PDB file of C-alpha atoms in Angstrom:
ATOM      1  CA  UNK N   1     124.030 281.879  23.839  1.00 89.00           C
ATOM      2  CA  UNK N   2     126.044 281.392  26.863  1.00 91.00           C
ATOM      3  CA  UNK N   3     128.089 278.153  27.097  1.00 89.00           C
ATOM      4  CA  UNK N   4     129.656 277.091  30.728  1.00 84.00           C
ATOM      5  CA  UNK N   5     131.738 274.011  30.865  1.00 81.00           C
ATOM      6  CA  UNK N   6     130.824 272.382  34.153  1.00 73.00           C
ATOM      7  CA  UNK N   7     130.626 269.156  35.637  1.00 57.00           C
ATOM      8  CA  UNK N   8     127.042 269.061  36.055  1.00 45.00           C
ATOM      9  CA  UNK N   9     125.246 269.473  32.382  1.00 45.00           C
ATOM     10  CA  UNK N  10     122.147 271.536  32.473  1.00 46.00           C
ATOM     11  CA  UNK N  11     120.308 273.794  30.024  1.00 45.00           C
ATOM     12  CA  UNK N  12     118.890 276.954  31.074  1.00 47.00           C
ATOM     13  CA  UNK N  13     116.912 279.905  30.139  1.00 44.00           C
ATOM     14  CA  UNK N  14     118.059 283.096  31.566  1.00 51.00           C
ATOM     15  CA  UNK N  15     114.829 283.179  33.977  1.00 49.00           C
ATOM     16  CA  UNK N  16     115.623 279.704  36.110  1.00 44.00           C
ATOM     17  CA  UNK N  17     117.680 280.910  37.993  1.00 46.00           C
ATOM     18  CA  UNK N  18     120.697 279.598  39.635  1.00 41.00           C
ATOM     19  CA  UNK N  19     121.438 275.824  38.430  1.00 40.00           C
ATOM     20  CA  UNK N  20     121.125 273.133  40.816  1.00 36.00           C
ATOM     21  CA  UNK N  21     124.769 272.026  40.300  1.00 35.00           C
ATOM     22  CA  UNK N  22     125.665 274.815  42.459  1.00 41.00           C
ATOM     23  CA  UNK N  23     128.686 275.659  41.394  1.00 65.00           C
ATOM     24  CA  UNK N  24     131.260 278.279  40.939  1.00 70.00           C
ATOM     25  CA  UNK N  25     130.649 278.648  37.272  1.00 80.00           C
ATOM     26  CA  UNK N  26     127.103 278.033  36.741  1.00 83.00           C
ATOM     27  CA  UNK N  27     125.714 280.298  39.013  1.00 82.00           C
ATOM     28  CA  UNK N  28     127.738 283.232  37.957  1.00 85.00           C
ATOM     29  CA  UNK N  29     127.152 282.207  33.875  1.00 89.00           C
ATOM     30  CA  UNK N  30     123.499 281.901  34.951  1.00 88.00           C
ATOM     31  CA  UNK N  31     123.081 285.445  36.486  1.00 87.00           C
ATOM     32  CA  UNK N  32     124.888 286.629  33.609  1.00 90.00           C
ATOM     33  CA  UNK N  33     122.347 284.674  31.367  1.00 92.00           C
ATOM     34  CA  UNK N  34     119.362 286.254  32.630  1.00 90.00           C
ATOM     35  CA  UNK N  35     121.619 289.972  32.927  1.00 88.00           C
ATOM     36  CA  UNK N  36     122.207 289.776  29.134  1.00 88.00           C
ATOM     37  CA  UNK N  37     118.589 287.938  28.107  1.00 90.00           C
ATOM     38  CA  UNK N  38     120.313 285.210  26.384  1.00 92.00           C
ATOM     39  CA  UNK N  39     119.681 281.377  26.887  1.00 92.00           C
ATOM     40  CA  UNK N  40     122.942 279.263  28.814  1.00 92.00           C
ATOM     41  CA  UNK N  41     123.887 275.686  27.940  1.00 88.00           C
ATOM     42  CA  UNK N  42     125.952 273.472  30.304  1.00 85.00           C
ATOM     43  CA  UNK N  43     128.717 270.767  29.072  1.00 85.00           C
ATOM     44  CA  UNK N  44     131.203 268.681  30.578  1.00 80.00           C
ATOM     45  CA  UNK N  45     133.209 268.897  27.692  1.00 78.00           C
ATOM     46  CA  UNK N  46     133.552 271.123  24.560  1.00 76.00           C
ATOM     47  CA  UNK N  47     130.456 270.697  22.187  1.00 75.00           C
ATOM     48  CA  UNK N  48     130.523 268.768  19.617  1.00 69.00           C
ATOM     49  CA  UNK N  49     128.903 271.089  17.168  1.00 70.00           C
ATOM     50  CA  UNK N  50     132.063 273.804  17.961  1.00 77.00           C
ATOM     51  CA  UNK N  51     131.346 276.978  19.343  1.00 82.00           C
ATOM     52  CA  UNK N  52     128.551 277.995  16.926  1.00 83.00           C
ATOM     53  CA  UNK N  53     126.340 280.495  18.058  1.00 87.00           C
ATOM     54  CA  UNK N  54     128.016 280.928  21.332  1.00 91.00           C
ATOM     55  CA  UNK N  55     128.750 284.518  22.134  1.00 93.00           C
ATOM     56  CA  UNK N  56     130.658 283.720  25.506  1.00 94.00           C
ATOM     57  CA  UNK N  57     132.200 280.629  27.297  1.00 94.00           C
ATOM     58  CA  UNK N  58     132.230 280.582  30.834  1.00 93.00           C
ATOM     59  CA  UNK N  59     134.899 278.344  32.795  1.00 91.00           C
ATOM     60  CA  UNK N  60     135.446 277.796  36.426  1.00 85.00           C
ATOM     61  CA  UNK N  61     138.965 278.200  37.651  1.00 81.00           C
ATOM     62  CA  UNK N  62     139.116 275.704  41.344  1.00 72.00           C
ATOM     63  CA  UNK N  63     140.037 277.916  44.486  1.00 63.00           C
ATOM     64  CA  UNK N  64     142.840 275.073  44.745  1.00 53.00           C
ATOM     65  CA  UNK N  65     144.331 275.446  41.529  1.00 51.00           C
ATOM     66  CA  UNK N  66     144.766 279.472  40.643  1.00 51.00           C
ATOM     67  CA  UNK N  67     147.551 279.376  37.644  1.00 54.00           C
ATOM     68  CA  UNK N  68     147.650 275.955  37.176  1.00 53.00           C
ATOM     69  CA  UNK N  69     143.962 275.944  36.280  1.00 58.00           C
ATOM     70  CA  UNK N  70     145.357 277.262  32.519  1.00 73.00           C
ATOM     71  CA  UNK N  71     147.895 274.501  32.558  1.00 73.00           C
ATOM     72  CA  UNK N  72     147.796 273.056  29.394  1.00 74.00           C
ATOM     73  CA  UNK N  73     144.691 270.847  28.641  1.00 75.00           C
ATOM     74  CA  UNK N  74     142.474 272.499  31.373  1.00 80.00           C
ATOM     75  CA  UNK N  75     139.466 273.414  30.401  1.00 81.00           C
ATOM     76  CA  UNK N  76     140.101 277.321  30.630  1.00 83.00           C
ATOM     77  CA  UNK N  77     143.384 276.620  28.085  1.00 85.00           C
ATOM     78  CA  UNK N  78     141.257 274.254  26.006  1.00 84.00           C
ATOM     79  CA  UNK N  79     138.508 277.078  25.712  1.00 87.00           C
ATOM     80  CA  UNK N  80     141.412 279.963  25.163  1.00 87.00           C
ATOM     81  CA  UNK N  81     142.444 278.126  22.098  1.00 85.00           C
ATOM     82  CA  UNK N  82     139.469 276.906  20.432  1.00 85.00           C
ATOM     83  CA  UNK N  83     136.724 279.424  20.990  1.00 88.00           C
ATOM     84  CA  UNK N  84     136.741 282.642  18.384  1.00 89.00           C
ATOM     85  CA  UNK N  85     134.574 284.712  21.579  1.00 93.00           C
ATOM     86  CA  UNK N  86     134.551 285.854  24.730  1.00 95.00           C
ATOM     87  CA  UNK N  87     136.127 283.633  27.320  1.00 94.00           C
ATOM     88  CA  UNK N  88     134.887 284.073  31.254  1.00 94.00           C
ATOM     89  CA  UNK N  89     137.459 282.808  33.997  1.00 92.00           C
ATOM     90  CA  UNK N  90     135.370 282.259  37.100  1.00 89.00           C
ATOM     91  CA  UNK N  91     137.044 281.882  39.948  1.00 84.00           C
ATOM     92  CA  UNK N  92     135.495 279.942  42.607  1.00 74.00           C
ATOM     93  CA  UNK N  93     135.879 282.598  45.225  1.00 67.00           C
ATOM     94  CA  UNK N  94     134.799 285.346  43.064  1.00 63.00           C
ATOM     95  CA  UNK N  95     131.181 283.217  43.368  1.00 59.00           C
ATOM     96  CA  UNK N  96     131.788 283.101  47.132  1.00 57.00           C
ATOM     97  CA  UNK N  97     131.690 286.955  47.648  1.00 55.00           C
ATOM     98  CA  UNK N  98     127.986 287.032  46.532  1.00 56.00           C
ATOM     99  CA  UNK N  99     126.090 288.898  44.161  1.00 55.00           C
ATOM    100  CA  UNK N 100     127.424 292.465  45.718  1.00 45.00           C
ATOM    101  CA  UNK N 101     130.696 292.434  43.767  1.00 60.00           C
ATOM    102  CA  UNK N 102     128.425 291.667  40.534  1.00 68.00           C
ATOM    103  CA  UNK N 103     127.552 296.047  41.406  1.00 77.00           C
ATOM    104  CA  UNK N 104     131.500 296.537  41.268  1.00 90.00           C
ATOM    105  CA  UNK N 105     132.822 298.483  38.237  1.00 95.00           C
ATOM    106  CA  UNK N 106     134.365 297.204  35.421  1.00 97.00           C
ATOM    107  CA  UNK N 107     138.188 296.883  34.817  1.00 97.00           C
ATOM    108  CA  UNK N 108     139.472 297.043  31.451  1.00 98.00           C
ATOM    109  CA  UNK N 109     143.069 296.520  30.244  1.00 97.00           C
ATOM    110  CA  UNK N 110     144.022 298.372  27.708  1.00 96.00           C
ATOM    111  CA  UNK N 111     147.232 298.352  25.676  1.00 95.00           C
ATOM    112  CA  UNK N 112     147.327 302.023  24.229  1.00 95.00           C
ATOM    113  CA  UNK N 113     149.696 301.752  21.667  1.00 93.00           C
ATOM    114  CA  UNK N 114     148.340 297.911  20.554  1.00 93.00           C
ATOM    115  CA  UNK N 115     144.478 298.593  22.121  1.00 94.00           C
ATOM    116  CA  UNK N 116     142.339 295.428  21.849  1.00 94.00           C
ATOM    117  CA  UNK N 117     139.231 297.231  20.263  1.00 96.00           C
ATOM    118  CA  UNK N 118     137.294 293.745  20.929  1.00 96.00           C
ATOM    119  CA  UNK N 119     138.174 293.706  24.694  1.00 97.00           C
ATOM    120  CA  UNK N 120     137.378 297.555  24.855  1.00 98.00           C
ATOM    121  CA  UNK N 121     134.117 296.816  22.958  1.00 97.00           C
ATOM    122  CA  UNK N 122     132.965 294.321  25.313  1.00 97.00           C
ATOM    123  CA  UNK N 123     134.125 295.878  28.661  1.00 98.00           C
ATOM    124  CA  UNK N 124     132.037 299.272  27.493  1.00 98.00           C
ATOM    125  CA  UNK N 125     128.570 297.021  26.958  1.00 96.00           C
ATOM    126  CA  UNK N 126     129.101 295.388  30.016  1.00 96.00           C
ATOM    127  CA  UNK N 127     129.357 298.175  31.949  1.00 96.00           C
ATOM    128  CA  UNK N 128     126.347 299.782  30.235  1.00 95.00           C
ATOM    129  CA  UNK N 129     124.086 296.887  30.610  1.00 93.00           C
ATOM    130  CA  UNK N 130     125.070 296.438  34.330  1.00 93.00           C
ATOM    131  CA  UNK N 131     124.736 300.177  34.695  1.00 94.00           C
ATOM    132  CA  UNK N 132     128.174 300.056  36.439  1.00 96.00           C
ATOM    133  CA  UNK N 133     131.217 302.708  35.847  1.00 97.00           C
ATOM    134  CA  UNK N 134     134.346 301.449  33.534  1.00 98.00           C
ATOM    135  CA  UNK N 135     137.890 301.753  34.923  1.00 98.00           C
ATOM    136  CA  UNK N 136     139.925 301.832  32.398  1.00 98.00           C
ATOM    137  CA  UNK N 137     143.569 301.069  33.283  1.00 97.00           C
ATOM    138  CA  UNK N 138     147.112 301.644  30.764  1.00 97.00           C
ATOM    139  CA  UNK N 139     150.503 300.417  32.278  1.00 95.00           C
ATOM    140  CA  UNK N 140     153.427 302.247  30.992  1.00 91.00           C
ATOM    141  CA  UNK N 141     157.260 301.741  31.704  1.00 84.00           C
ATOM    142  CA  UNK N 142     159.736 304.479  31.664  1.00 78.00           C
ATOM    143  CA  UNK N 143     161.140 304.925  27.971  1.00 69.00           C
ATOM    144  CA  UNK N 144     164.675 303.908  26.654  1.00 71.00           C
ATOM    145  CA  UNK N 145     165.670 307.697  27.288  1.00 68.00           C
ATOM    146  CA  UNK N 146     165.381 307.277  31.231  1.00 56.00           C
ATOM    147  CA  UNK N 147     168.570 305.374  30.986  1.00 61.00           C
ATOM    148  CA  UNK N 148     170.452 308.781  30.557  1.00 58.00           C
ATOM    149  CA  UNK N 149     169.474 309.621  33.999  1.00 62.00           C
ATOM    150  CA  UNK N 150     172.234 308.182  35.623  1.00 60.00           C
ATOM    151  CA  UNK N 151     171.173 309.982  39.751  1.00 62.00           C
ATOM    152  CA  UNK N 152     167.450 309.826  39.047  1.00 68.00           C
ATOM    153  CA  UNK N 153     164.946 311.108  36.748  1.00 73.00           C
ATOM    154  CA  UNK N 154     163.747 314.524  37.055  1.00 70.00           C
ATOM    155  CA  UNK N 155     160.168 315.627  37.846  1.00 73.00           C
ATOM    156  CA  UNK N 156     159.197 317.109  34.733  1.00 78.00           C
ATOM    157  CA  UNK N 157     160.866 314.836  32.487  1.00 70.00           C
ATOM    158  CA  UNK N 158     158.522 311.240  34.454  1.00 73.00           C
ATOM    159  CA  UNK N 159     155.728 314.297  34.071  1.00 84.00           C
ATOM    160  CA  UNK N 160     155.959 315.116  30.578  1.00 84.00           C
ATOM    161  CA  UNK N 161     156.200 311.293  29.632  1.00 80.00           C
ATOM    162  CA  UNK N 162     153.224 310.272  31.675  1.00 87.00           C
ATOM    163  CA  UNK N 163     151.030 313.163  30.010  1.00 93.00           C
ATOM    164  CA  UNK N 164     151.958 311.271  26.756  1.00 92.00           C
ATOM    165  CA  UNK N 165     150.723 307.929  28.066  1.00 94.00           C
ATOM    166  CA  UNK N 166     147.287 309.341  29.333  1.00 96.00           C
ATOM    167  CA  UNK N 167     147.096 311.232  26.012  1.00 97.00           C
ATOM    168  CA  UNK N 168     147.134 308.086  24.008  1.00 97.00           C
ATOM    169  CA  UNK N 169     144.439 305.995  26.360  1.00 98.00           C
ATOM    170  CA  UNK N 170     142.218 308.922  25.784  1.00 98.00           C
ATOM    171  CA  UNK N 171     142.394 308.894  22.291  1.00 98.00           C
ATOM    172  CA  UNK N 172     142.544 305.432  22.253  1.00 98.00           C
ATOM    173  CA  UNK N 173     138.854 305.009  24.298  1.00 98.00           C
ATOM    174  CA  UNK N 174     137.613 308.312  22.769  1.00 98.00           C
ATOM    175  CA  UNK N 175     135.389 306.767  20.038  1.00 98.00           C
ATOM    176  CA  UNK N 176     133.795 304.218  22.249  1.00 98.00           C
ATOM    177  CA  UNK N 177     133.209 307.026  25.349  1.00 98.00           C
ATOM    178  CA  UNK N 178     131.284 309.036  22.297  1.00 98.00           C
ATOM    179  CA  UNK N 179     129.122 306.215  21.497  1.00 97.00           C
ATOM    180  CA  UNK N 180     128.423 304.810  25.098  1.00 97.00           C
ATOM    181  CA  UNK N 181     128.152 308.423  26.764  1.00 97.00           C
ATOM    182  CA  UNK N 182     125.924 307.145  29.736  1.00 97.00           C
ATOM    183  CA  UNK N 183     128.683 304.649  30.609  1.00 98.00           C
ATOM    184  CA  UNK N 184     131.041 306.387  33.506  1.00 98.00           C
ATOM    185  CA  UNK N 185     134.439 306.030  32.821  1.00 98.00           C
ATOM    186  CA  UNK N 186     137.845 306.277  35.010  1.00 97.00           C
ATOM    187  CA  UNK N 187     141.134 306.736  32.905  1.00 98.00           C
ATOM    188  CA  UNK N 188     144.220 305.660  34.953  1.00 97.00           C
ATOM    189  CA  UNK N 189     147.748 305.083  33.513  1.00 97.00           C
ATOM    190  CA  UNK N 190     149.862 303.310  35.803  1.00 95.00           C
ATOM    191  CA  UNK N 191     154.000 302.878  35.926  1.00 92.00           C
ATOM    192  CA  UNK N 192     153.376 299.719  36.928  1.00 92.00           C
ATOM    193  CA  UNK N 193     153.550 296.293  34.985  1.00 92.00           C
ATOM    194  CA  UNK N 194     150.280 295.508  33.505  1.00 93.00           C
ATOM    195  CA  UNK N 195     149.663 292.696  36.234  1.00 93.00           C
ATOM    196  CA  UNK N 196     150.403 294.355  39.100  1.00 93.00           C
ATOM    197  CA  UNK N 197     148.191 297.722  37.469  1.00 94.00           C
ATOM    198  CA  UNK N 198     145.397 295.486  37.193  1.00 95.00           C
ATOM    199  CA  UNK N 199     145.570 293.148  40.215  1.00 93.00           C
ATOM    200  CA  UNK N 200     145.949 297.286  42.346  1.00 92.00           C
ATOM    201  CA  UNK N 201     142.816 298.152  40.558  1.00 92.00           C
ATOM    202  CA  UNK N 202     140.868 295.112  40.406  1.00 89.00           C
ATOM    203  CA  UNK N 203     140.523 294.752  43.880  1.00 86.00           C
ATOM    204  CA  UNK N 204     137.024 295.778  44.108  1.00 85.00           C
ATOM    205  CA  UNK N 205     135.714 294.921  40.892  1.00 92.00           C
ATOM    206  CA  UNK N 206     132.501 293.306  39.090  1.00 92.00           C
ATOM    207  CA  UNK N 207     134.531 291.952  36.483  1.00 94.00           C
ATOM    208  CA  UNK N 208     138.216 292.771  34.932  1.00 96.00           C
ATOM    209  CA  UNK N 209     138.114 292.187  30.918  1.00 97.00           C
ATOM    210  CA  UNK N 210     141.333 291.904  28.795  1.00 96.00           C
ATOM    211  CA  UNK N 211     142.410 291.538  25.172  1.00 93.00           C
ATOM    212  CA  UNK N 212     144.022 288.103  23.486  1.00 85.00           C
ATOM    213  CA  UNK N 213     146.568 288.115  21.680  1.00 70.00           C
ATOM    214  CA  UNK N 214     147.491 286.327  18.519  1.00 56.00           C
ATOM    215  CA  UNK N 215     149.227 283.656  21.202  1.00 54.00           C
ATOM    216  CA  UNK N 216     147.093 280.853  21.784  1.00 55.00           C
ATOM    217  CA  UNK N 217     148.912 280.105  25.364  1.00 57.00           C
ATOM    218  CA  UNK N 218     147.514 282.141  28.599  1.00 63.00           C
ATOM    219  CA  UNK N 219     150.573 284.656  29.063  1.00 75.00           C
ATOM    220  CA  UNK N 220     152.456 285.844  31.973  1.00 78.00           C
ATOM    221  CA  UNK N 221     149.670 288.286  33.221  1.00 86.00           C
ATOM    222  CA  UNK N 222     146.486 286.327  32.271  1.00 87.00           C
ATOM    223  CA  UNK N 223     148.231 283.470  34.883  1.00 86.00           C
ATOM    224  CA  UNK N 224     148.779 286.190  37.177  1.00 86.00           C
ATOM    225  CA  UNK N 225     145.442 287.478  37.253  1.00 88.00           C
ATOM    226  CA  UNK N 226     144.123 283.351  37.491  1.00 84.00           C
ATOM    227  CA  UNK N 227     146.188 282.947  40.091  1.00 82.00           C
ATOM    228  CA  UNK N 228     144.792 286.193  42.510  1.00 84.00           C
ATOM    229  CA  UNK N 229     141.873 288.116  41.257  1.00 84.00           C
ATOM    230  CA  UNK N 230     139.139 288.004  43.026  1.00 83.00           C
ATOM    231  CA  UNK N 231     136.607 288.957  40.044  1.00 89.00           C
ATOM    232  CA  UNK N 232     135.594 286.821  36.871  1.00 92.00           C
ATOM    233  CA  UNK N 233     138.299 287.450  33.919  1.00 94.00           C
ATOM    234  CA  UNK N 234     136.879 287.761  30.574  1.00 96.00           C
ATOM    235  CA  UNK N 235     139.695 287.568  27.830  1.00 96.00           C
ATOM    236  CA  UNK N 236     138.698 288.846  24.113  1.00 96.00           C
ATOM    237  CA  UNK N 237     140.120 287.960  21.398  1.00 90.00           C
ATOM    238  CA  UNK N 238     140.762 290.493  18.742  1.00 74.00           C
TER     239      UNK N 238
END
């Protein structure tokens, strides 16, 4: 089941179409009802029977508020901390740009050396059920031994260190690409901070899907992204 916190509460089956509330955050967790076969529930506030049975929440983040929407005590923090699935951060001008983006690829964020196997597992089932490619994306940062470098870094040296980092995101996604072999995938490790890599690359995505850490607080680069994506952003946990 698909559970979207909105202020309008409805319950749907994945073939009514969009709700009559309208907004931002039912009528994307509606489409992706009826894209995944599985019934959607509406609430104004967290359920009362938990998250049971839920396999993803869906939560609007206001065009008005970007970052601030995972202030704490929002509903996107409140559903961060409390539900053990899937959480979808729609923004309300992801809805705007119409069902056309929905064809987009998927962006995945992937930590090589600390991969979020959940986040990786969901990004590759998305993409196969939507029958869209998956852009994978690993940002790296020069290693303690650039410091030596004192008039720049040579060629082969930033070479031989990147062919390290895109070693490791292909063994890293190699199990999953074996499995899912009709999903198309893009491997692209960025020096970039992990933000700003997926921010570049999101730009015309369906959807851009990261990992959670133990942290129950949004971090630095889940605010980011809430602040100036301009797909949903579904955070994993494990």
């Amino acid at each position: 089941m698909i559970v979207a916190r909105t202020d309008r509460p409805e319950r749907h089956s994945p073939d009514t179409g969009t709700p009559d509330g309208g907004t931002a955050v039912s009528a994307w967790a509606a489409e992706e009802a009826a894209l995944r076969g599985l019934p959607l529930r509406t609430v104004r506030v967290p359920p009362p029977d938990g998250w049971d049975g839920t396999g993803l929440v869906v939560v609007g983040i206001p065009e008005a508020e970007g970052a601030a929407g995972l202030a704490p005590g929002s509903a996107a923090a409140v559903a961060l901390g409390t539900a053990p699935c899937p959480v979808a951060l729609v923004p309300e001008r992801a809805v705007l740009l119409g069902p056309v983006r929905r064809a987009g690829p998927v962006v995945l964020g992937v930590d090589a050396r600390r991969p979020a196997r959940g986040a990786i597992e969901f990004a590759f089932e998305t993409a196969r059920t939507r029958g869209v490619g998956l852009h994978a994306v690993h940002a790296w940062t020069l290693p303690p031994d650039a410091d030596a470098f004192r008039f720049g870094i040579p060629e082969e040296d930033r070479a031989a260190w990147e062919d390290q980092e895109v070693q490791l995101l292909a063994d890293v996604l190699r199990p999953w690409r074996a499995g899912r072999p009709e999903v198309r995938v893009t491997e692209d490790v960025r020096l970039l901070s992990p933000a700003r890599a997926l921010l570049h690359t999101a730009a015309g995505a369906g959807l851009l899907v990261v990992g959670r850490g133990s942290g129950r607080g949004p971090g630095g680069v889940l605010r980011a992204l809430a602040a100036r994506t301009r797909c949903p952003v579904v955070v994993v946990p494990g």
